[in-house]
């Protein structure tokens, strides 16, 4: 696909990459200036550039669904402030209303007009997940919320910086309504800084190349992405693919999706999904749209400039009043790690089924995950200060048609254990790859991580833990084309354990069972972690691809040597008999066992 | 002309029409417009057959496997809700 004759190809490449580079520098700014673990260590942010009308120009490398939603935020700001002539150079606006553009209130969008010689040339936007938003639960994710009014500040758009000057009264009012004013203040300022970086870099580009050329390149980038994406979609046979998922706790909420592909159009149809919940798992329409946009970009457009061009082939049907298009006043605070994970899985799953029908694209097929569990924790730390923070461990990636999934990988990164222990009253008993957690297959899913934590040096003798994520047990990697699902992601509270004995004797438990105590699976809830308690977090592992009986026996021996599977799993699932020390497979015995397993598949079936 | 459908399955076309067949043994499962899943050998297994850490799923989910009726190639593995399959579906 060639680019249009108005821009020479070399200049196009240089400038389109330079725009992308600006979004990366914005991200680095967020990390360096921000204060919370989500921003500085976990990459839980977004930085992107937009056209003057709010269409995505460069979505950067962070979460593309947020880049799409922040585009809606820009449009809402233009509607609200544009008519009154209220958009000036060096203004910065803030918006976090999920009924307008945001996904949930904790994800605060900051958008800033980019002027050059007093002419509006575009916008920059960022989001970070602030560590409190004045909701009923510390940290914002509120399991007990049954309507949006329980979920904290909801701002439809306000001017935080006016003509380059911070509105201190507004800033102070905002942070004053949270439990963590200093940290939230740092996170708001890192967004201001990142938007200022975008403005400065864009103005340098305008100075160097002139605004006309940058405008031409911008239009060309979007046309280029859209035209290539449409050509790729046309190459795939037409068809319909379906899948369904569920979020389960005391109730079950089903999400169903049919993808209809005709020519160069992709219609994601969520008709038949359950009515909206009185729990914060619901998604606003723009979040469902943004998640489908992201799925298309990552499956078919991963090598293209990430911009509004990916919206061209997409239509998303999500009936109002359902879990994928919430109506006011439905709650949303848990949605990014529940409803959205389910939509992420489904939209990618139907695309994978579609790719598998194409000679050209079937190699790109990958097993997908239905989510994971994570927690916030809050209380008084060892320095006597109130805090709120996040506990997350990394998931394993799904296997592909050509190889194993990555262990503990993904777009989010995990926080540092020493950093957690030095800032919060917690002690890690272990953090490691999960043994026997990955989905089996010809290619195996990546291993997730598991961790166990106990209270340590907590002045109040307890902290609060808020459990969220995809509750239920089908919440991990799902296999594809015969590949097995991975072990469920879990949040478990062990009560009345022997953990103090272990800590006092400076020993660590080899296994969770060594700790004793009562085991309680945590649904969406708030609990107290006390001195004799242990919080266990098992993240998701990746799903497998294909038949485990087709896995190379040498790879099974390697998995065993690396501590990722047990000898029992090697034998019972892969049909591989290892030699005495487990270093190599016994090929003759393996062949016999696999033959027996294949014969057993048709036994006992009428 | 044949075209892939998914791992181990393809859409095969001859004079009589288009068919879904196994790429391992060439066994025809059904016409292209039908649901190939209905023509597979189907087994419901305890979730722990998927690995020792799957035991938490017992009582909630079963592991459903679909095999080619010609060569027992594994075509699909999926967690299905035990409630929807009832006593009859529960593995002995």
XYZ file of C-alpha atoms in Angstrom:
698
model
C 0.000 0.000 0.000
C 1.548 3.285 -1.037
C 1.067 6.585 0.659
C -0.489 9.500 -1.204
C 1.626 11.599 -3.548
C 1.232 14.754 -1.422
C 3.801 13.516 1.139
C 7.085 11.866 0.200
C 7.531 8.425 1.828
C 10.705 9.281 3.727
C 9.222 12.399 5.307
C 6.064 10.415 6.081
C 8.048 7.733 7.939
C 10.159 10.244 9.848
C 7.254 12.396 10.964
C 4.850 9.583 11.788
C 7.512 7.983 13.996
C 8.270 11.341 15.551
C 4.602 11.733 16.512
C 4.727 8.252 18.034
C 7.919 9.190 19.876
C 6.137 12.174 21.437
C 3.559 9.813 22.983
C 6.402 7.694 24.394
C 8.021 10.762 25.944
C 4.651 11.708 27.439
C 4.526 8.226 29.025
C 8.031 8.579 30.425
C 6.994 11.928 31.905
C 4.005 10.318 33.620
C 6.295 7.685 35.150
C 8.942 10.172 36.321
C 6.602 12.793 37.775
C 3.832 10.535 39.084
C 3.694 9.194 42.609
C 1.671 6.004 42.784
C 2.737 2.481 41.989
C 0.219 2.258 39.145
C 1.802 5.198 37.332
C 5.475 4.829 38.215
C 5.864 1.037 38.051
C 2.860 -0.652 36.454
C 2.332 1.306 33.199
C -1.309 1.865 34.156
C -1.592 5.004 32.034
C -2.206 6.300 28.523
C -0.657 9.090 26.464
C -1.895 9.993 22.985
C -2.280 12.725 20.369
C -5.457 13.829 18.569
C -6.603 15.817 15.557
C -8.387 19.147 16.163
C -11.776 17.330 16.083
C -10.735 14.680 18.652
C -10.021 11.788 16.267
C -7.046 9.678 17.420
C -3.833 10.717 15.640
C -1.326 8.595 17.565
C -2.475 6.200 20.273
C 1.036 5.530 21.529
C 1.972 2.141 22.948
C -0.196 2.197 26.033
C -3.803 0.998 26.299
C -5.494 1.748 22.969
C -8.985 1.444 24.473
C -8.226 4.465 26.646
C -6.835 6.318 23.635
C -10.206 5.788 21.927
C -12.149 6.898 25.021
C -9.943 9.974 25.522
C -10.881 10.923 21.957
C -14.491 11.034 23.176
C -13.243 13.175 26.104
C -11.709 15.686 23.673
C -15.000 15.866 21.751
C -16.960 16.427 24.999
C -14.566 19.232 25.999
C -14.966 20.848 22.572
C -18.780 20.663 22.948
C -18.729 22.108 26.471
C -16.068 24.804 26.192
C -15.749 25.413 22.454
C -19.081 27.166 21.980
C -18.334 29.681 24.696
C -14.938 30.453 23.193
C -13.389 28.925 26.276
C -10.516 26.975 24.743
C -7.245 28.933 24.871
C -3.581 28.104 24.280
C -2.044 26.304 27.282
C -5.390 25.372 28.833
C -5.665 21.865 30.307
C -9.038 20.225 30.966
C -9.957 17.353 33.251
C -12.776 14.838 32.762
C -13.590 11.530 34.451
C -17.332 11.065 33.873
C -17.995 7.495 32.658
C -21.310 8.635 31.224
C -19.458 10.977 28.863
C -16.071 9.483 27.973
C -14.141 7.920 30.859
C -14.319 4.207 31.715
C -14.522 4.573 35.491
C -13.927 7.599 37.712
C -10.470 6.544 38.961
C -9.089 6.907 35.432
C -8.782 10.660 35.110
C -8.414 12.049 31.593
C -6.537 15.258 31.088
C -6.784 16.836 27.655
C -4.942 19.837 26.357
C -5.363 21.861 23.155
C -2.214 22.278 21.081
C -2.088 25.707 19.464
C 0.490 26.999 17.044
C 0.485 30.764 16.492
C -2.977 30.901 18.094
C -4.435 28.305 15.705
C -5.798 25.046 17.200
C -3.708 22.283 15.586
C -4.666 19.290 17.708
C -4.903 17.872 21.220
C -2.916 15.749 23.600
C -4.485 13.527 26.252
C -3.391 11.364 29.144
C -4.956 9.211 31.812
C -3.576 7.829 35.030
C -5.404 5.693 37.560
C -5.421 7.908 40.653
C -5.173 6.035 43.923
C -8.354 7.478 45.405
C -11.404 9.248 44.051
C -13.543 9.688 47.164
C -15.604 6.573 46.495
C -17.084 4.379 49.241
C -14.037 2.053 49.113
C -10.442 3.270 49.338
C -8.828 3.227 45.891
C -12.054 3.715 43.970
C -12.981 0.119 43.101
C -16.037 -0.244 45.313
C -17.504 -3.772 45.599
C -20.442 -2.433 47.641
C -21.480 0.277 45.180
C -24.893 -0.239 43.589
C -25.052 3.080 41.727
C -22.557 5.538 40.321
C -23.163 8.060 43.099
C -21.374 5.639 45.454
C -18.266 5.694 43.288
C -16.735 9.085 43.937
C -16.152 12.333 42.070
C -17.727 12.498 38.606
C -16.448 15.435 36.623
C -18.010 16.184 33.228
C -15.187 18.575 32.310
C -13.438 21.434 34.061
C -10.508 23.676 33.326
C -7.643 22.813 35.663
C -5.006 24.932 33.937
C -6.026 28.247 32.371
C -3.680 29.839 29.827
C -0.761 28.048 31.487
C -1.648 28.831 35.120
C -2.811 26.113 37.510
C -6.191 26.927 39.059
C -5.043 26.230 42.604
C -8.558 26.575 44.070
C -9.882 23.864 41.750
C -6.824 21.662 42.297
C -7.118 21.927 46.091
C -10.858 21.192 45.955
C -10.272 18.035 43.917
C -7.518 16.532 46.030
C -9.337 17.507 49.216
C -12.164 15.134 48.286
C -9.882 12.078 48.194
C -8.295 9.970 50.924
C -4.826 10.519 49.475
C -4.488 14.213 48.584
C -0.692 14.187 48.201
C -0.548 11.149 45.916
C -3.577 12.198 43.871
C -2.021 15.662 43.575
C 1.213 14.144 42.234
C -0.714 12.094 39.712
C -2.677 15.118 38.495
C 0.573 17.058 38.141
C 2.240 14.265 36.183
C -0.640 14.486 33.711
C -0.175 18.244 33.422
C 3.550 17.695 32.838
C 2.973 15.059 30.148
C 0.524 17.289 28.286
C 3.028 20.161 28.492
C 5.706 17.893 26.992
C 3.362 17.024 24.112
C 2.674 20.690 23.457
C 6.356 21.637 23.485
C 7.367 18.794 21.152
C 4.520 19.446 18.728
C 5.437 23.147 18.557
C 9.031 22.168 17.769
C 7.728 20.049 14.898
C 5.588 22.903 13.611
C 8.601 25.238 13.770
C 10.807 22.784 11.934
C 8.445 21.484 9.241
C 5.560 23.942 9.140
C 1.987 23.226 10.196
C 0.790 22.382 6.661
C 3.165 19.429 6.282
C 2.351 18.081 9.754
C -1.372 18.339 8.956
C -0.834 16.454 5.670
C 1.169 13.723 7.374
C -1.485 13.401 10.099
C -4.287 12.905 7.559
C -2.121 10.518 5.594
C -1.327 8.400 8.683
C -5.029 7.831 9.323
C -5.808 7.121 5.659
C -2.836 4.727 5.482
C -3.867 2.737 8.566
C -7.502 2.524 7.508
C -6.758 1.478 3.933
C -4.320 -1.278 4.939
C -6.607 -2.534 7.679
C -9.543 -2.726 5.268
C -7.431 -4.561 2.706
C -6.399 -7.113 5.339
C -10.009 -7.635 6.399
C -11.073 -8.126 2.768
C -8.454 -10.881 2.399
C -10.236 -13.003 5.010
C -13.326 -15.062 4.072
C -16.672 -13.604 5.190
C -18.364 -15.311 8.113
C -19.867 -15.145 11.585
C -18.022 -16.149 14.767
C -19.426 -16.267 18.293
C -18.298 -16.669 21.878
C -19.601 -15.993 25.379
C -18.187 -15.258 28.819
C -19.496 -14.781 32.344
C -18.553 -12.906 35.499
C -19.608 -14.884 38.557
C -19.899 -14.095 42.228
C -23.205 -14.229 44.085
C -24.823 -13.593 40.700
C -23.748 -14.434 37.159
C -23.573 -11.897 34.353
C -23.264 -13.249 30.827
C -21.752 -11.410 27.907
C -22.267 -12.774 24.393
C -20.710 -11.608 21.165
C -21.151 -12.363 17.475
C -18.656 -10.980 14.975
C -20.035 -10.578 11.461
C -17.447 -9.979 8.778
C -18.589 -8.833 5.331
C -16.099 -7.435 2.839
C -14.022 -4.907 4.759
C -16.547 -4.412 7.601
C -16.423 -5.912 11.084
C -19.619 -5.753 13.146
C -19.234 -6.670 16.822
C -22.755 -7.449 18.067
C -23.289 -7.878 21.820
C -27.064 -8.399 21.507
C -28.194 -11.008 24.045
C -25.806 -9.896 26.812
C -27.295 -9.628 30.299
C -29.017 -6.561 31.691
C -26.717 -4.215 33.595
C -25.649 -5.257 37.073
C -26.033 -3.532 40.424
C -22.291 -4.037 40.782
C -19.627 -1.925 39.159
C -18.804 -4.414 36.402
C -20.803 -2.491 33.744
C -19.191 -0.786 30.766
C -20.283 2.449 29.137
C -20.743 2.145 25.368
C -17.553 4.047 24.491
C -15.530 1.595 26.638
C -17.027 -1.383 24.792
C -16.258 0.366 21.500
C -12.712 1.239 22.643
C -12.061 -2.362 23.648
C -13.129 -3.646 20.208
C -10.954 -0.922 18.603
C -8.013 -2.194 20.654
C -8.703 -5.830 19.724
C -8.709 -4.995 16.002
C -5.498 -2.985 16.333
C -3.670 -5.721 18.210
C -4.764 -8.597 15.964
C -4.788 -7.079 12.474
C -3.025 -3.743 12.842
C -0.177 -4.329 15.273
C 2.383 -3.021 12.768
C 0.384 0.032 11.634
C 0.269 3.570 12.998
C -2.289 3.276 15.823
C -4.914 5.879 15.079
C -8.496 6.697 14.104
C -8.047 4.674 10.906
C -8.803 1.540 12.928
C -12.306 2.900 13.658
C -13.159 2.938 9.954
C -13.976 -0.766 9.507
C -15.643 -1.216 12.929
C -19.248 -1.105 14.051
C -20.156 -2.044 17.640
C -23.739 -2.942 18.591
C -24.304 -2.926 22.358
C -27.937 -2.659 23.509
C -28.540 0.095 26.068
C -29.152 -1.023 29.645
C -26.902 -4.076 29.396
C -23.539 -4.839 31.011
C -21.853 -3.566 27.827
C -23.780 -0.280 27.553
C -24.752 0.867 31.024
C -27.594 3.298 31.605
C -27.477 5.915 34.417
C -27.133 5.363 37.369
C -25.509 1.947 36.934
C -22.184 1.541 38.786
C -18.905 1.073 36.909
C -16.027 1.208 39.393
C -14.974 -2.457 39.001
C -15.350 -2.519 35.219
C -11.792 -2.175 33.876
C -10.807 -5.470 35.455
C -14.117 -7.329 35.027
C -16.614 -6.363 32.305
C -13.822 -4.958 30.195
C -11.653 -8.065 30.576
C -14.606 -10.151 29.423
C -15.217 -7.895 26.398
C -11.469 -7.897 25.696
C -11.468 -11.703 25.697
C -14.589 -12.031 23.565
C -13.645 -9.428 20.961
C -10.216 -11.034 20.555
C -11.650 -14.573 20.612
C -13.999 -13.973 17.677
C -11.172 -12.267 15.778
C -8.897 -15.280 16.421
C -11.583 -17.644 15.112
C -11.819 -15.397 12.056
C -8.039 -15.380 11.492
C -7.956 -19.185 11.676
C -10.043 -19.368 8.477
C -7.404 -17.485 6.480
C -4.320 -19.195 5.006
C -2.455 -15.914 5.400
C -3.506 -15.022 8.927
C -3.928 -18.360 10.724
C -0.345 -18.228 12.007
C -1.302 -15.187 14.117
C -3.804 -17.134 16.238
C -3.187 -16.943 19.967
C -4.950 -18.312 23.051
C -6.555 -15.584 25.178
C -7.246 -14.791 28.793
C -10.550 -14.085 30.517
C -8.970 -11.885 33.180
C -7.416 -12.143 36.605
C -7.837 -11.118 40.256
C -6.114 -8.238 42.021
C -6.574 -6.127 45.127
C -6.216 -2.688 46.636
C -4.892 -2.351 50.159
C -5.288 0.607 52.484
C -4.548 1.562 56.065
C -1.878 3.143 58.212
C 1.653 2.250 57.169
C 4.788 1.670 59.264
C 5.493 5.434 59.220
C 2.072 6.260 60.679
C 0.670 7.654 57.436
C -2.587 6.623 55.740
C -2.080 5.074 52.324
C -3.904 3.301 49.493
C -2.145 1.125 46.918
C -2.442 -1.847 44.555
C -1.459 -5.518 44.659
C -1.152 -7.139 41.281
C 0.833 -10.017 39.929
C 1.599 -10.681 36.322
C -0.309 -13.099 34.150
C 1.119 -15.554 31.644
C 0.392 -14.954 27.971
C -1.531 -17.392 25.807
C 0.201 -19.893 23.522
C 0.275 -19.174 19.791
C 0.054 -21.371 16.707
C 3.846 -21.461 16.592
C 5.142 -21.250 20.164
C 4.663 -21.182 23.914
C 3.167 -18.176 25.680
C 5.412 -15.761 27.542
C 5.765 -16.286 31.289
C 4.611 -13.324 33.424
C 4.251 -10.844 30.583
C 1.785 -8.291 29.293
C 1.209 -4.583 28.918
C 1.103 -4.008 32.680
C 4.252 -4.589 34.693
C 4.411 -5.784 38.278
C 5.489 -3.649 41.189
C 8.768 -4.224 42.938
C 8.561 -6.398 46.084
C 11.146 -4.416 48.071
C 9.376 -1.173 47.183
C 6.070 -2.574 48.467
C 7.674 -3.820 51.682
C 9.505 -0.560 52.361
C 6.399 1.599 51.836
C 3.563 -0.500 53.209
C 3.076 -2.773 56.250
C 3.343 -5.983 54.229
C 5.783 -8.865 54.028
C 6.114 -11.235 51.064
C 6.313 -14.904 52.066
C 6.922 -15.824 48.437
C 6.404 -14.593 44.910
C 7.117 -17.033 42.114
C 5.946 -18.666 38.902
C 2.988 -21.002 39.354
C 3.714 -24.708 38.977
C 1.090 -26.610 36.898
C -0.890 -23.411 36.294
C -0.486 -22.994 32.535
C -2.940 -24.322 29.983
C -1.534 -27.462 28.387
C -1.248 -27.892 24.637
C 1.028 -28.569 21.711
C 2.208 -25.118 22.732
C 1.771 -24.273 26.374
C 0.479 -21.042 27.913
C 2.870 -18.810 29.824
C 3.024 -19.190 33.570
C 1.501 -16.520 35.779
C 2.778 -15.572 39.219
C 1.576 -16.410 42.702
C 2.344 -14.535 45.899
C 1.537 -14.793 49.590
C 1.651 -11.742 51.866
C 1.327 -11.180 55.568
C 0.969 -8.089 57.715
C 4.211 -6.646 59.084
C 4.789 -3.611 61.297
C 1.214 -2.332 60.943
C 0.508 0.239 63.701
C -3.223 -0.503 63.710
C -2.760 -4.285 63.600
C -4.783 -4.549 60.400
C -5.173 -3.134 56.927
C -8.121 -3.189 54.567
C -7.998 -5.310 51.399
C -10.456 -4.728 48.557
C -10.840 -7.737 46.261
C -11.747 -7.173 42.610
C -10.858 -8.364 39.089
C -12.869 -11.046 37.287
C -14.523 -12.906 40.144
C -15.598 -16.511 39.683
C -13.485 -19.406 38.553
C -13.451 -19.154 34.766
C -11.117 -16.163 34.944
C -7.799 -17.224 33.512
C -6.259 -18.187 30.178
C -8.601 -20.143 27.920
C -7.242 -22.781 25.562
C -7.720 -22.639 21.838
C -8.157 -25.395 19.222
C -7.813 -28.216 21.767
C -5.456 -26.368 24.098
C -6.399 -26.543 27.779
C -7.557 -23.687 29.993
C -5.177 -22.412 32.656
C -5.700 -22.675 36.422
C -8.146 -20.091 37.787
C -6.868 -16.802 39.144
C -7.567 -16.612 42.882
C -7.649 -14.232 45.802
C -7.624 -16.213 49.016
C -7.612 -15.131 52.648
C -6.068 -17.633 55.042
C -7.219 -16.931 58.598
C -5.679 -18.139 61.884
C -2.478 -19.316 60.240
C 0.968 -20.095 61.675
C 2.501 -17.221 59.726
C 3.886 -15.457 62.833
C 5.835 -18.636 63.710
C 7.398 -18.661 60.269
C 8.344 -14.977 60.453
C 9.770 -15.265 63.978
C 11.841 -18.322 63.052
C 12.972 -16.581 59.832
C 11.704 -19.435 57.691
C 9.445 -19.304 54.706
C 6.713 -21.754 53.768
C 7.401 -23.983 50.763
C 3.737 -24.439 50.181
C 0.600 -22.595 51.182
C -0.603 -25.672 53.079
C 2.408 -25.319 55.457
C 0.735 -22.208 56.891
C -2.398 -24.017 58.065
C -5.478 -21.901 58.810
C -8.906 -21.569 57.233
C -9.074 -20.895 53.485
C -11.609 -18.384 52.236
C -12.005 -17.547 48.530
C -12.641 -13.837 48.191
C -15.446 -12.656 45.909
C -15.939 -8.888 45.331
C -15.511 -7.710 48.913
C -13.607 -5.684 51.510
C -11.842 -7.609 54.271
C -9.386 -6.890 57.068
C -5.961 -8.482 56.883
C -4.907 -9.211 60.465
C -1.619 -10.392 62.021
C -2.459 -14.103 61.775
C -3.846 -13.809 58.255
C -2.213 -14.418 54.870
C -3.372 -13.010 51.552
C -2.692 -15.331 48.623
C -2.856 -13.993 45.073
C -2.685 -16.336 42.126
C -2.681 -14.511 38.829
C -3.871 -15.948 35.540
C -1.712 -18.188 33.389
C -1.932 -18.496 29.626
C -4.176 -20.949 27.788
C -2.700 -23.691 25.626
C -2.796 -24.156 21.860
C -3.565 -27.557 20.271
C -3.370 -31.110 21.586
C -0.991 -31.721 24.556
C -0.290 -35.201 23.147
C 1.386 -33.435 20.195
C 3.838 -31.486 22.364
C 7.488 -32.312 21.763
C 8.472 -34.606 24.689
C 11.802 -32.755 25.015
C 9.911 -29.523 25.710
C 7.882 -31.317 28.389
C 11.159 -32.404 30.040
C 12.353 -28.784 29.882
C 9.131 -27.572 31.513
C 9.708 -30.048 34.330
C 13.364 -28.992 34.741
C 12.278 -25.349 34.913
C 9.813 -26.123 37.698
C 6.780 -25.172 35.600
C 5.124 -28.605 35.674
C 5.176 -31.633 37.957
C 6.126 -35.154 36.910
C 2.448 -36.118 37.314
C 1.357 -33.460 34.820
C 4.049 -34.545 32.351
C 2.646 -38.057 32.503
C -1.097 -37.586 32.931
C -1.685 -34.647 30.584
C 1.179 -34.797 28.079
C 1.613 -38.580 28.112
C 5.364 -38.125 28.610
C 7.366 -40.520 30.780
C 10.494 -38.815 32.074
C 13.651 -40.630 33.028
C 14.534 -40.989 36.701
C 16.129 -37.569 37.131
C 13.518 -35.923 34.891
C 16.049 -34.473 32.476
C 14.943 -36.359 29.375
C 11.876 -38.192 28.101
C 11.766 -41.961 27.730
C 10.629 -41.929 24.111
C 9.517 -45.566 23.798
C 7.459 -45.442 26.999
C 6.044 -42.071 25.954
C 4.941 -43.405 22.578
C 3.111 -46.305 24.238
C 1.411 -44.086 26.789
C 0.277 -41.580 24.158
C -1.140 -44.404 22.036
C -3.104 -45.633 25.068
C -4.436 -42.136 25.777
C -5.608 -41.760 22.163
C -7.416 -45.114 22.323
C -9.095 -44.115 25.589
C -10.557 -41.023 23.944
C -13.115 -43.062 22.055
C -13.829 -45.515 24.887
C -17.024 -45.307 26.889
C -18.730 -43.137 24.297
C -22.012 -44.387 22.893
C -10.409 -25.823 -3.266
C -9.770 -26.307 0.457
C -9.465 -23.603 3.044
C -8.609 -23.781 6.732
C -11.320 -23.599 9.380
C -9.167 -24.025 12.481
C -6.381 -26.314 13.741
C -7.071 -29.854 12.388
C -10.227 -28.841 10.479
C -10.703 -27.497 6.956
C -13.497 -26.701 4.538
C -13.188 -29.142 1.659
C -15.065 -28.604 -1.596
C -15.986 -31.256 -4.164
C -18.701 -31.617 -6.820
C -21.335 -32.401 -4.203
C -20.655 -29.287 -2.164
C -18.543 -27.961 0.679
C -17.736 -30.086 3.727
C -15.921 -29.755 7.009
C -13.313 -32.464 7.420
C -10.417 -33.460 9.656
C -7.009 -32.593 8.214
C -5.392 -35.509 10.085
C -7.509 -38.354 8.708
C -9.709 -36.646 6.044
C -12.872 -37.847 7.781
C -15.805 -35.671 6.694
C -17.703 -34.398 9.719
C -20.597 -32.491 8.151
C -21.668 -30.096 5.367
C -19.934 -26.711 5.633
C -23.067 -24.928 6.834
C -23.607 -27.265 9.810
C -22.122 -27.211 13.297
C -19.179 -29.601 13.236
C -19.233 -29.800 17.035
C -22.385 -31.937 16.881
C -20.521 -34.616 14.904
C -17.546 -34.991 17.240
C -16.877 -37.595 19.895
C -17.597 -35.661 23.096
C -16.314 -36.366 26.601
C -16.995 -34.532 29.843
C -14.141 -34.873 32.288
C -13.538 -33.755 35.877
C -11.737 -30.391 35.790
C -8.684 -31.848 37.570
C -7.974 -33.737 34.316
C -6.740 -30.354 33.123
C -4.143 -30.131 35.893
C -3.935 -30.356 39.678
C -4.754 -26.656 40.231
C -8.054 -27.018 38.383
C -9.556 -28.857 41.374
C -11.133 -25.599 42.615
C -13.479 -25.820 39.633
C -14.973 -29.144 40.776
C -18.719 -28.863 41.314
C -18.881 -25.763 39.090
C -17.307 -26.643 35.758
C -16.470 -29.686 33.667
C -13.784 -30.055 31.040
C -15.468 -30.783 27.717
C -13.339 -32.313 24.968
C -14.300 -32.876 21.350
C -12.424 -35.417 19.239
C -12.471 -36.326 15.562
C -14.642 -39.480 15.239
C -12.164 -40.873 12.697
C -8.787 -40.503 14.403
C -9.549 -39.019 17.887
C -7.556 -35.871 17.089
C -8.368 -33.343 19.797
C -10.396 -30.518 18.248
C -11.576 -28.517 21.234
C -11.180 -28.300 25.015
C -13.425 -25.997 26.987
C -14.736 -25.390 30.483
C -18.509 -25.830 30.574
C -20.822 -25.172 33.492
C -21.694 -28.368 35.326
C -25.223 -27.146 36.114
C -26.111 -26.924 32.434
C -25.145 -30.552 31.905
C -26.758 -32.025 35.037
C -26.314 -35.450 36.602
C -26.257 -37.113 33.206
C -23.246 -35.164 32.099
C -21.281 -35.563 35.298
C -18.270 -37.820 34.785
C -18.481 -41.095 36.705
